[in-house]
Amino acid sequence: MSSESAASTKPQVGIGACLVGHAVRYSGDAKKRSHVLEKLAETMDLIPLCPEVAIGLPVPREPIRIVENNEGIYVKDSETQTIEYAQPLRNFANEMTAKHREFAGYVFVKGSPSCGYERVKRYNDEGNALANTGVGVYAQQIMDNDPLLPVEENGRLHDPNLRENFVRRVHAYHEWKQLNKVGDIPTLHQLSQFYSRYKYLVMAHSVTHYKKIGRLLSKPDRENPQQQADHFIELLMTALKCSATRKGYSNALSHIKGYLKRDISSTERISFDQLIDQYRTGEVPLIVPVKLLNHYFNTYPNDYISQQTFLMDNVIPAKAGI
Ligand code: SF4
């Protein structure tokens, strides 16, 4: 599938049903959908799922908690710690992974023993609190089933940098899943074509991964093309997960500017270099040099640069002010 048609469908993203107004919480309350989730829903299809209700728990219900001992991690009723729910939650996660193979991301729910992404409360067999380092049992199983799946938690999505990072990973993973939908192993040509759109974004996020992907795609692995494809997407998703820095963005901006060398004057080149320096030192936000680059490429179109995700609106953390 071409990248154009891949980009034409919205990514499907799982989300805790209680975050989008479903009255499924243990207390019976419904939470209002936050403006952040409203924003996400503009470019993604949010698919609500409530594992606790799905395994048969009523609304309202007694709260449950994570209980840990030497034998493992459990989810039990908070009152008596005698009824066990972890295995049904894991089974439901396995069912959802099999059912929603097209998921390109998941938004988990802060603090939940089922859907929490990090720092969930844990207790020992005696009911004493342990360090808050738990992960919701359902969430953990979803992540184990697809370790590359972009995931975030509702609270963390209020941080503009984390949100933008999540958005760009979801779109990349969605395009990857679309490419793989036909069932054939992507050829080296397809991998290179796919990567060509992400090259400068990867450079901004991680030069180490940029170099590794360059080496990986320098020749075909004729004995094991599947391994090459798997390694490629693993490197790409890991790179995008790294935080992009001003240094990384400046590096990518300088490289992209190189495509204008025959088009803009030396004075324009010098002022653009100064603008990159101003961005590098924090005097102007990223959107300023990016807008100027877009202006130049509108005047002097370049097919290769026009498809770069780096210059597209949905991946530029303009509001984050990186
Ligand atoms: S946190 Fe998960 S299990 Fe709890 S109400 Fe929300 S969706 Fe349901």
mmCIF file of C-alpha atoms and ligand atoms in Angstrom:
data_model
loop_
_atom_site.group_PDB
_atom_site.id
_atom_site.type_symbol
_atom_site.label_atom_id
_atom_site.label_comp_id
_atom_site.label_asym_id
_atom_site.label_seq_id
_atom_site.Cartn_x
_atom_site.Cartn_y
_atom_site.Cartn_z
ATOM 1 C CA MET A 1 0.000 0.000 0.000
ATOM 2 C CA SER A 2 1.320 3.446 -0.813
ATOM 3 C CA SER A 3 2.060 5.910 1.921
ATOM 4 C CA GLU A 4 -0.693 8.185 0.502
ATOM 5 C CA SER A 5 -3.431 5.617 0.958
ATOM 6 C CA ALA A 6 -1.973 4.543 4.297
ATOM 7 C CA ALA A 7 -2.225 8.099 5.520
ATOM 8 C CA SER A 8 -5.851 8.387 4.408
ATOM 9 C CA THR A 9 -7.268 6.162 7.194
ATOM 10 C CA LYS A 10 -7.296 7.244 10.825
ATOM 11 C CA PRO A 11 -5.229 5.197 13.277
ATOM 12 C CA GLN A 12 -7.263 3.118 15.728
ATOM 13 C CA VAL A 13 -6.234 3.628 19.328
ATOM 14 C CA GLY A 14 -7.566 1.728 22.341
ATOM 15 C CA ILE A 15 -8.535 3.802 25.366
ATOM 16 C CA GLY A 16 -9.932 3.212 28.855
ATOM 17 C CA ALA A 17 -13.705 3.591 28.410
ATOM 18 C CA CYS A 18 -13.968 5.671 31.591
ATOM 19 C CA LEU A 19 -11.836 8.380 29.942
ATOM 20 C CA VAL A 20 -14.354 9.008 27.198
ATOM 21 C CA GLY A 21 -17.510 9.415 29.259
ATOM 22 C CA HIS A 22 -18.608 5.796 29.810
ATOM 23 C CA ALA A 23 -19.985 5.279 33.334
ATOM 24 C CA VAL A 24 -17.897 2.167 34.040
ATOM 25 C CA ARG A 25 -15.761 3.244 37.014
ATOM 26 C CA TYR A 26 -16.004 1.318 40.281
ATOM 27 C CA SER A 27 -17.791 4.306 41.806
ATOM 28 C CA GLY A 28 -20.312 4.427 38.973
ATOM 29 C CA ASP A 29 -19.186 7.957 37.997
ATOM 30 C CA ALA A 30 -18.574 8.997 34.419
ATOM 31 C CA LYS A 31 -15.575 11.202 33.674
ATOM 32 C CA LYS A 32 -15.894 13.981 31.132
ATOM 33 C CA ARG A 33 -13.707 13.576 28.061
ATOM 34 C CA SER A 34 -10.782 16.000 28.451
ATOM 35 C CA HIS A 35 -9.890 18.622 25.831
ATOM 36 C CA VAL A 36 -6.657 16.704 25.227
ATOM 37 C CA LEU A 37 -8.623 13.602 24.238
ATOM 38 C CA GLU A 38 -10.950 15.748 22.098
ATOM 39 C CA LYS A 39 -7.845 16.911 20.271
ATOM 40 C CA LEU A 40 -6.513 13.368 19.836
ATOM 41 C CA ALA A 41 -9.880 12.237 18.486
ATOM 42 C CA GLU A 42 -9.480 14.640 15.557
ATOM 43 C CA THR A 43 -6.753 12.459 14.036
ATOM 44 C CA MET A 44 -7.381 9.063 15.657
ATOM 45 C CA ASP A 45 -10.335 6.714 16.208
ATOM 46 C CA LEU A 46 -10.446 6.162 19.963
ATOM 47 C CA ILE A 47 -11.870 2.691 20.713
ATOM 48 C CA PRO A 48 -13.188 2.529 24.313
ATOM 49 C CA LEU A 49 -12.642 -0.662 26.308
ATOM 50 C CA CYS A 50 -13.260 -1.396 29.977
ATOM 51 C CA PRO A 51 -11.564 -4.639 31.035
ATOM 52 C CA GLU A 52 -13.127 -4.752 34.507
ATOM 53 C CA VAL A 53 -16.657 -4.565 33.139
ATOM 54 C CA ALA A 54 -15.691 -6.962 30.331
ATOM 55 C CA ILE A 55 -14.682 -9.672 32.828
ATOM 56 C CA GLY A 56 -18.073 -9.377 34.489
ATOM 57 C CA LEU A 57 -17.589 -6.894 37.331
ATOM 58 C CA PRO A 58 -20.647 -4.750 38.056
ATOM 59 C CA VAL A 59 -20.988 -0.955 38.129
ATOM 60 C CA PRO A 60 -20.689 0.260 40.826
ATOM 61 C CA ARG A 61 -18.356 -2.328 42.403
ATOM 62 C CA GLU A 62 -15.959 -2.833 45.264
ATOM 63 C CA PRO A 63 -12.523 -1.423 44.442
ATOM 64 C CA ILE A 64 -9.722 -3.813 43.502
ATOM 65 C CA ARG A 65 -5.960 -3.525 44.018
ATOM 66 C CA ILE A 66 -2.645 -5.006 42.939
ATOM 67 C CA VAL A 67 -1.274 -7.525 45.431
ATOM 68 C CA GLU A 68 2.291 -8.747 45.034
ATOM 69 C CA ASN A 69 4.170 -11.571 46.705
ATOM 70 C CA ASN A 70 7.062 -13.884 45.864
ATOM 71 C CA GLU A 71 4.833 -15.968 43.630
ATOM 72 C CA GLY A 72 3.577 -13.216 41.382
ATOM 73 C CA ILE A 73 1.362 -10.234 40.738
ATOM 74 C CA TYR A 74 -2.340 -10.470 41.427
ATOM 75 C CA VAL A 75 -5.389 -8.226 41.348
ATOM 76 C CA LYS A 76 -7.692 -8.762 44.314
ATOM 77 C CA ASP A 77 -10.666 -7.137 45.974
ATOM 78 C CA SER A 78 -9.429 -4.399 48.323
ATOM 79 C CA GLU A 79 -11.683 -5.431 51.180
ATOM 80 C CA THR A 80 -10.623 -9.040 51.824
ATOM 81 C CA GLN A 81 -7.865 -9.659 49.248
ATOM 82 C CA THR A 82 -9.341 -13.094 48.579
ATOM 83 C CA ILE A 83 -10.974 -12.850 45.141
ATOM 84 C CA GLU A 84 -8.497 -12.950 42.235
ATOM 85 C CA TYR A 85 -9.050 -11.044 38.967
ATOM 86 C CA ALA A 86 -5.600 -10.884 37.338
ATOM 87 C CA GLN A 87 -5.953 -13.919 35.075
ATOM 88 C CA PRO A 88 -9.345 -12.905 33.619
ATOM 89 C CA LEU A 89 -7.888 -9.426 32.993
ATOM 90 C CA ARG A 90 -4.868 -10.918 31.211
ATOM 91 C CA ASN A 91 -7.145 -13.209 29.191
ATOM 92 C CA PHE A 92 -9.228 -10.222 28.126
ATOM 93 C CA ALA A 93 -6.058 -8.359 27.097
ATOM 94 C CA ASN A 94 -5.060 -11.352 24.936
ATOM 95 C CA GLU A 95 -8.514 -11.363 23.341
ATOM 96 C CA MET A 96 -8.315 -7.642 22.582
ATOM 97 C CA THR A 97 -4.824 -7.974 21.075
ATOM 98 C CA ALA A 98 -6.105 -10.710 18.765
ATOM 99 C CA LYS A 99 -9.279 -8.799 17.909
ATOM 100 C CA HIS A 100 -7.768 -5.336 17.356
ATOM 101 C CA ARG A 101 -4.666 -6.148 15.340
ATOM 102 C CA GLU A 102 -4.932 -2.744 13.704
ATOM 103 C CA PHE A 103 -4.459 -0.848 16.997
ATOM 104 C CA ALA A 104 -1.682 1.706 16.561
ATOM 105 C CA GLY A 105 -1.671 2.895 20.159
ATOM 106 C CA TYR A 106 -3.341 2.724 23.550
ATOM 107 C CA VAL A 107 -4.272 5.352 26.144
ATOM 108 C CA PHE A 108 -4.195 3.821 29.622
ATOM 109 C CA VAL A 109 -5.718 5.191 32.826
ATOM 110 C CA LYS A 110 -3.709 6.764 35.615
ATOM 111 C CA GLY A 111 -3.506 4.769 38.836
ATOM 112 C CA SER A 112 -5.775 1.878 37.797
ATOM 113 C CA PRO A 113 -4.820 -1.661 38.954
ATOM 114 C CA SER A 114 -6.133 -2.859 35.578
ATOM 115 C CA CYS A 115 -5.365 -0.016 33.149
ATOM 116 C CA GLY A 116 -2.547 1.939 34.852
ATOM 117 C CA TYR A 117 0.631 2.513 32.867
ATOM 118 C CA GLU A 118 3.015 3.282 35.726
ATOM 119 C CA ARG A 119 3.237 4.114 39.423
ATOM 120 C CA VAL A 120 0.155 2.118 40.397
ATOM 121 C CA LYS A 121 -0.279 1.364 44.117
ATOM 122 C CA ARG A 122 0.686 -2.150 45.214
ATOM 123 C CA TYR A 123 0.056 -4.066 48.417
ATOM 124 C CA ASN A 124 1.480 -7.183 50.068
ATOM 125 C CA ASP A 125 -0.534 -10.182 51.272
ATOM 126 C CA GLU A 126 -1.093 -8.506 54.629
ATOM 127 C CA GLY A 127 -2.640 -5.459 52.953
ATOM 128 C CA ASN A 128 0.343 -3.180 53.621
ATOM 129 C CA ALA A 129 1.281 -0.665 50.932
ATOM 130 C CA LEU A 130 4.433 -1.337 48.866
ATOM 131 C CA ALA A 131 6.262 1.206 46.690
ATOM 132 C CA ASN A 132 4.015 2.746 44.015
ATOM 133 C CA THR A 133 5.797 1.064 41.126
ATOM 134 C CA GLY A 134 3.011 -1.149 39.805
ATOM 135 C CA VAL A 135 1.605 -1.428 36.304
ATOM 136 C CA GLY A 136 -2.038 -2.312 35.673
ATOM 137 C CA VAL A 137 -2.312 -6.019 34.925
ATOM 138 C CA TYR A 138 -4.415 -5.582 31.777
ATOM 139 C CA ALA A 139 -2.138 -2.760 30.552
ATOM 140 C CA GLN A 140 0.971 -4.882 31.168
ATOM 141 C CA GLN A 141 -0.448 -7.757 29.131
ATOM 142 C CA ILE A 142 -1.386 -5.442 26.241
ATOM 143 C CA MET A 143 2.189 -4.076 26.246
ATOM 144 C CA ASP A 144 3.728 -7.560 26.500
ATOM 145 C CA ASN A 145 1.647 -8.723 23.540
ATOM 146 C CA ASP A 146 2.868 -5.878 21.314
ATOM 147 C CA PRO A 147 6.011 -4.279 22.767
ATOM 148 C CA LEU A 148 6.208 -1.706 19.945
ATOM 149 C CA LEU A 149 2.650 -0.438 20.479
ATOM 150 C CA PRO A 150 2.796 3.283 21.387
ATOM 151 C CA VAL A 151 1.168 3.715 24.798
ATOM 152 C CA GLU A 152 0.505 6.640 27.091
ATOM 153 C CA GLU A 153 -1.539 7.475 30.147
ATOM 154 C CA ASN A 154 -4.283 10.112 30.326
ATOM 155 C CA GLY A 155 -2.433 12.251 32.894
ATOM 156 C CA ARG A 156 0.856 12.258 30.965
ATOM 157 C CA LEU A 157 -0.919 13.349 27.790
ATOM 158 C CA HIS A 158 -1.361 16.825 29.320
ATOM 159 C CA ASP A 159 2.392 17.304 28.853
ATOM 160 C CA PRO A 160 2.652 18.755 25.301
ATOM 161 C CA ASN A 161 5.978 17.063 24.565
ATOM 162 C CA LEU A 162 4.811 13.613 25.670
ATOM 163 C CA ARG A 163 1.556 14.114 23.774
ATOM 164 C CA GLU A 164 3.270 15.070 20.531
ATOM 165 C CA ASN A 165 5.685 12.186 20.906
ATOM 166 C CA PHE A 166 2.744 9.795 21.354
ATOM 167 C CA VAL A 167 0.907 11.246 18.343
ATOM 168 C CA ARG A 168 3.834 10.863 15.999
ATOM 169 C CA ARG A 169 4.528 7.297 17.157
ATOM 170 C CA VAL A 170 0.874 6.348 16.667
ATOM 171 C CA HIS A 171 0.850 7.710 13.121
ATOM 172 C CA ALA A 172 4.115 5.948 12.267
ATOM 173 C CA TYR A 173 2.931 2.623 13.682
ATOM 174 C CA HIS A 174 -0.403 2.988 11.896
ATOM 175 C CA GLU A 175 1.337 3.477 8.563
ATOM 176 C CA TRP A 176 3.523 0.478 9.280
ATOM 177 C CA LYS A 177 0.475 -1.692 10.021
ATOM 178 C CA GLN A 178 -1.178 -0.491 6.821
ATOM 179 C CA LEU A 179 1.926 -1.425 4.835
ATOM 180 C CA ASN A 180 1.905 -4.908 6.382
ATOM 181 C CA LYS A 181 -1.829 -5.437 5.929
ATOM 182 C CA VAL A 182 -1.432 -7.163 2.579
ATOM 183 C CA GLY A 183 0.474 -9.940 4.336
ATOM 184 C CA ASP A 184 3.653 -9.971 2.235
ATOM 185 C CA ILE A 185 7.001 -9.298 3.869
ATOM 186 C CA PRO A 186 7.975 -5.722 2.922
ATOM 187 C CA THR A 187 10.822 -5.655 0.415
ATOM 188 C CA LEU A 188 13.968 -3.634 1.029
ATOM 189 C CA HIS A 189 12.637 -1.120 -1.503
ATOM 190 C CA GLN A 190 9.397 -0.759 0.489
ATOM 191 C CA LEU A 191 11.301 -0.408 3.758
ATOM 192 C CA SER A 192 13.509 2.294 2.245
ATOM 193 C CA GLN A 193 10.491 4.094 0.779
ATOM 194 C CA PHE A 194 8.678 3.947 4.110
ATOM 195 C CA TYR A 195 11.735 5.175 5.960
ATOM 196 C CA SER A 196 12.466 7.999 3.550
ATOM 197 C CA ARG A 197 9.512 9.942 5.021
ATOM 198 C CA TYR A 198 10.794 9.557 8.593
ATOM 199 C CA LYS A 199 14.499 10.031 8.006
ATOM 200 C CA TYR A 200 14.846 13.577 9.323
ATOM 201 C CA LEU A 201 12.426 12.994 12.151
ATOM 202 C CA VAL A 202 14.563 10.052 13.272
ATOM 203 C CA MET A 203 17.645 12.254 12.959
ATOM 204 C CA ALA A 204 15.996 14.770 15.320
ATOM 205 C CA HIS A 205 15.116 12.072 17.838
ATOM 206 C CA SER A 206 18.225 9.906 17.843
ATOM 207 C CA VAL A 207 21.330 10.065 15.690
ATOM 208 C CA THR A 208 22.344 6.635 17.004
ATOM 209 C CA HIS A 209 19.176 5.052 15.612
ATOM 210 C CA TYR A 210 19.481 7.101 12.427
ATOM 211 C CA LYS A 211 22.885 5.509 11.808
ATOM 212 C CA LYS A 212 21.692 2.014 12.740
ATOM 213 C CA ILE A 213 18.725 2.202 10.364
ATOM 214 C CA GLY A 214 20.996 3.527 7.606
ATOM 215 C CA ARG A 215 23.268 0.492 8.044
ATOM 216 C CA LEU A 216 20.328 -1.940 8.235
ATOM 217 C CA LEU A 217 18.820 -0.696 4.988
ATOM 218 C CA SER A 218 22.118 -0.542 3.092
ATOM 219 C CA LYS A 219 21.662 -4.080 1.742
ATOM 220 C CA PRO A 220 18.904 -6.709 1.607
ATOM 221 C CA ASP A 221 18.869 -9.612 4.045
ATOM 222 C CA ARG A 222 18.048 -12.254 1.442
ATOM 223 C CA GLU A 223 18.115 -15.122 3.965
ATOM 224 C CA ASN A 224 15.743 -13.525 6.418
ATOM 225 C CA PRO A 225 13.796 -10.537 5.041
ATOM 226 C CA GLN A 226 11.231 -10.832 7.861
ATOM 227 C CA GLN A 227 13.974 -10.353 10.428
ATOM 228 C CA GLN A 228 15.185 -7.280 8.557
ATOM 229 C CA ALA A 229 11.663 -5.810 8.500
ATOM 230 C CA ASP A 230 11.135 -6.581 12.210
ATOM 231 C CA HIS A 231 14.474 -5.039 13.110
ATOM 232 C CA PHE A 232 13.675 -1.954 11.047
ATOM 233 C CA ILE A 233 10.355 -1.179 12.730
ATOM 234 C CA GLU A 234 11.836 -1.897 16.147
ATOM 235 C CA LEU A 235 14.610 0.631 15.509
ATOM 236 C CA LEU A 236 12.196 3.204 14.096
ATOM 237 C CA MET A 237 9.717 2.987 16.977
ATOM 238 C CA THR A 238 12.527 3.029 19.549
ATOM 239 C CA ALA A 239 14.040 6.096 17.889
ATOM 240 C CA LEU A 240 10.738 7.989 17.917
ATOM 241 C CA LYS A 241 10.296 7.148 21.587
ATOM 242 C CA CYS A 242 13.535 8.989 22.431
ATOM 243 C CA SER A 243 12.929 12.637 23.275
ATOM 244 C CA ALA A 244 13.785 14.931 20.400
ATOM 245 C CA THR A 245 16.162 17.699 21.454
ATOM 246 C CA ARG A 246 16.918 21.191 20.164
ATOM 247 C CA LYS A 247 20.298 19.857 19.069
ATOM 248 C CA GLY A 248 18.665 17.011 17.135
ATOM 249 C CA TYR A 249 16.097 19.281 15.488
ATOM 250 C CA SER A 250 18.816 21.807 14.596
ATOM 251 C CA ASN A 251 20.836 19.048 12.965
ATOM 252 C CA ALA A 252 17.829 17.913 10.917
ATOM 253 C CA LEU A 253 16.980 21.519 9.944
ATOM 254 C CA SER A 254 20.543 22.062 8.674
ATOM 255 C CA HIS A 255 20.377 18.880 6.591
ATOM 256 C CA ILE A 256 17.005 19.816 5.089
ATOM 257 C CA LYS A 257 18.299 23.294 4.304
ATOM 258 C CA GLY A 258 20.928 21.589 2.139
ATOM 259 C CA TYR A 259 18.178 20.766 -0.398
ATOM 260 C CA LEU A 260 17.762 24.513 -1.018
ATOM 261 C CA LYS A 261 21.366 25.230 -1.864
ATOM 262 C CA ARG A 262 20.654 25.914 -5.530
ATOM 263 C CA ASP A 263 17.487 27.879 -4.840
ATOM 264 C CA ILE A 264 18.094 30.424 -2.095
ATOM 265 C CA SER A 265 20.723 33.152 -2.051
ATOM 266 C CA SER A 266 23.800 33.083 0.184
ATOM 267 C CA THR A 267 22.248 35.893 2.253
ATOM 268 C CA GLU A 268 19.122 33.799 2.793
ATOM 269 C CA ARG A 269 21.276 30.795 3.707
ATOM 270 C CA ILE A 270 23.191 32.832 6.280
ATOM 271 C CA SER A 271 20.002 34.213 7.854
ATOM 272 C CA PHE A 272 18.523 30.730 7.967
ATOM 273 C CA ASP A 273 21.661 29.455 9.728
ATOM 274 C CA GLN A 274 21.264 32.299 12.233
ATOM 275 C CA LEU A 275 17.645 31.292 12.763
ATOM 276 C CA ILE A 276 18.722 27.694 13.458
ATOM 277 C CA ASP A 277 21.211 29.058 16.007
ATOM 278 C CA GLN A 278 18.477 31.126 17.629
ATOM 279 C CA TYR A 279 16.332 28.025 17.811
ATOM 280 C CA ARG A 280 19.242 25.952 19.206
ATOM 281 C CA THR A 281 19.802 28.468 21.998
ATOM 282 C CA GLY A 282 16.112 28.718 22.854
ATOM 283 C CA GLU A 283 15.438 32.232 21.526
ATOM 284 C CA VAL A 284 12.717 31.085 19.104
ATOM 285 C CA PRO A 285 10.475 27.984 19.045
ATOM 286 C CA LEU A 286 10.826 25.245 16.436
ATOM 287 C CA ILE A 287 7.842 26.469 14.482
ATOM 288 C CA VAL A 288 9.776 29.582 13.393
ATOM 289 C CA PRO A 289 12.517 27.860 11.307
ATOM 290 C CA VAL A 290 10.019 25.167 10.219
ATOM 291 C CA LYS A 291 7.632 27.806 8.852
ATOM 292 C CA LEU A 292 10.434 29.466 6.934
ATOM 293 C CA LEU A 293 11.533 26.103 5.515
ATOM 294 C CA ASN A 294 7.966 25.363 4.456
ATOM 295 C CA HIS A 295 7.814 28.779 2.811
ATOM 296 C CA TYR A 296 11.021 28.061 0.851
ATOM 297 C CA PHE A 297 9.812 24.631 -0.220
ATOM 298 C CA ASN A 298 6.474 26.074 -1.319
ATOM 299 C CA THR A 299 8.447 28.429 -3.534
ATOM 300 C CA TYR A 300 10.977 25.793 -4.625
ATOM 301 C CA PRO A 301 9.103 22.455 -4.418
ATOM 302 C CA ASN A 302 11.100 19.317 -3.753
ATOM 303 C CA ASP A 303 9.292 15.953 -3.969
ATOM 304 C CA TYR A 304 11.569 14.238 -1.482
ATOM 305 C CA ILE A 305 11.272 16.960 1.154
ATOM 306 C CA SER A 306 7.531 17.489 0.665
ATOM 307 C CA GLN A 307 6.860 13.960 1.985
ATOM 308 C CA GLN A 308 9.005 14.379 5.118
ATOM 309 C CA THR A 309 6.957 13.882 8.280
ATOM 310 C CA PHE A 310 9.378 16.309 9.928
ATOM 311 C CA LEU A 311 7.713 19.226 8.141
ATOM 312 C CA MET A 312 4.115 18.088 8.588
ATOM 313 C CA ASP A 313 1.771 19.822 11.011
ATOM 314 C CA ASN A 314 0.700 16.771 12.973
ATOM 315 C CA VAL A 315 4.210 15.920 14.080
ATOM 316 C CA ILE A 316 5.656 19.326 14.835
ATOM 317 C CA PRO A 317 5.457 20.097 18.563
ATOM 318 C CA ALA A 318 4.751 23.758 17.936
ATOM 319 C CA LYS A 319 2.707 24.152 21.083
ATOM 320 C CA ALA A 320 5.281 22.300 23.084
ATOM 321 C CA GLY A 321 7.791 24.986 22.179
ATOM 322 C CA ILE A 322 10.666 22.518 21.901
HETATM 323 S S1 SF4 B 1 -9.590 2.260 34.509
HETATM 324 FE FE1 SF4 B 1 -9.952 0.621 33.053
HETATM 325 S S2 SF4 B 1 -11.034 -0.912 34.210
HETATM 326 FE FE2 SF4 B 1 -11.169 0.960 35.399
HETATM 327 S S3 SF4 B 1 -13.109 1.885 34.751
HETATM 328 FE FE3 SF4 B 1 -11.502 2.746 33.456
HETATM 329 S S4 SF4 B 1 -11.503 1.442 31.654
HETATM 330 FE FE4 SF4 B 1 -12.609 0.337 33.252
#
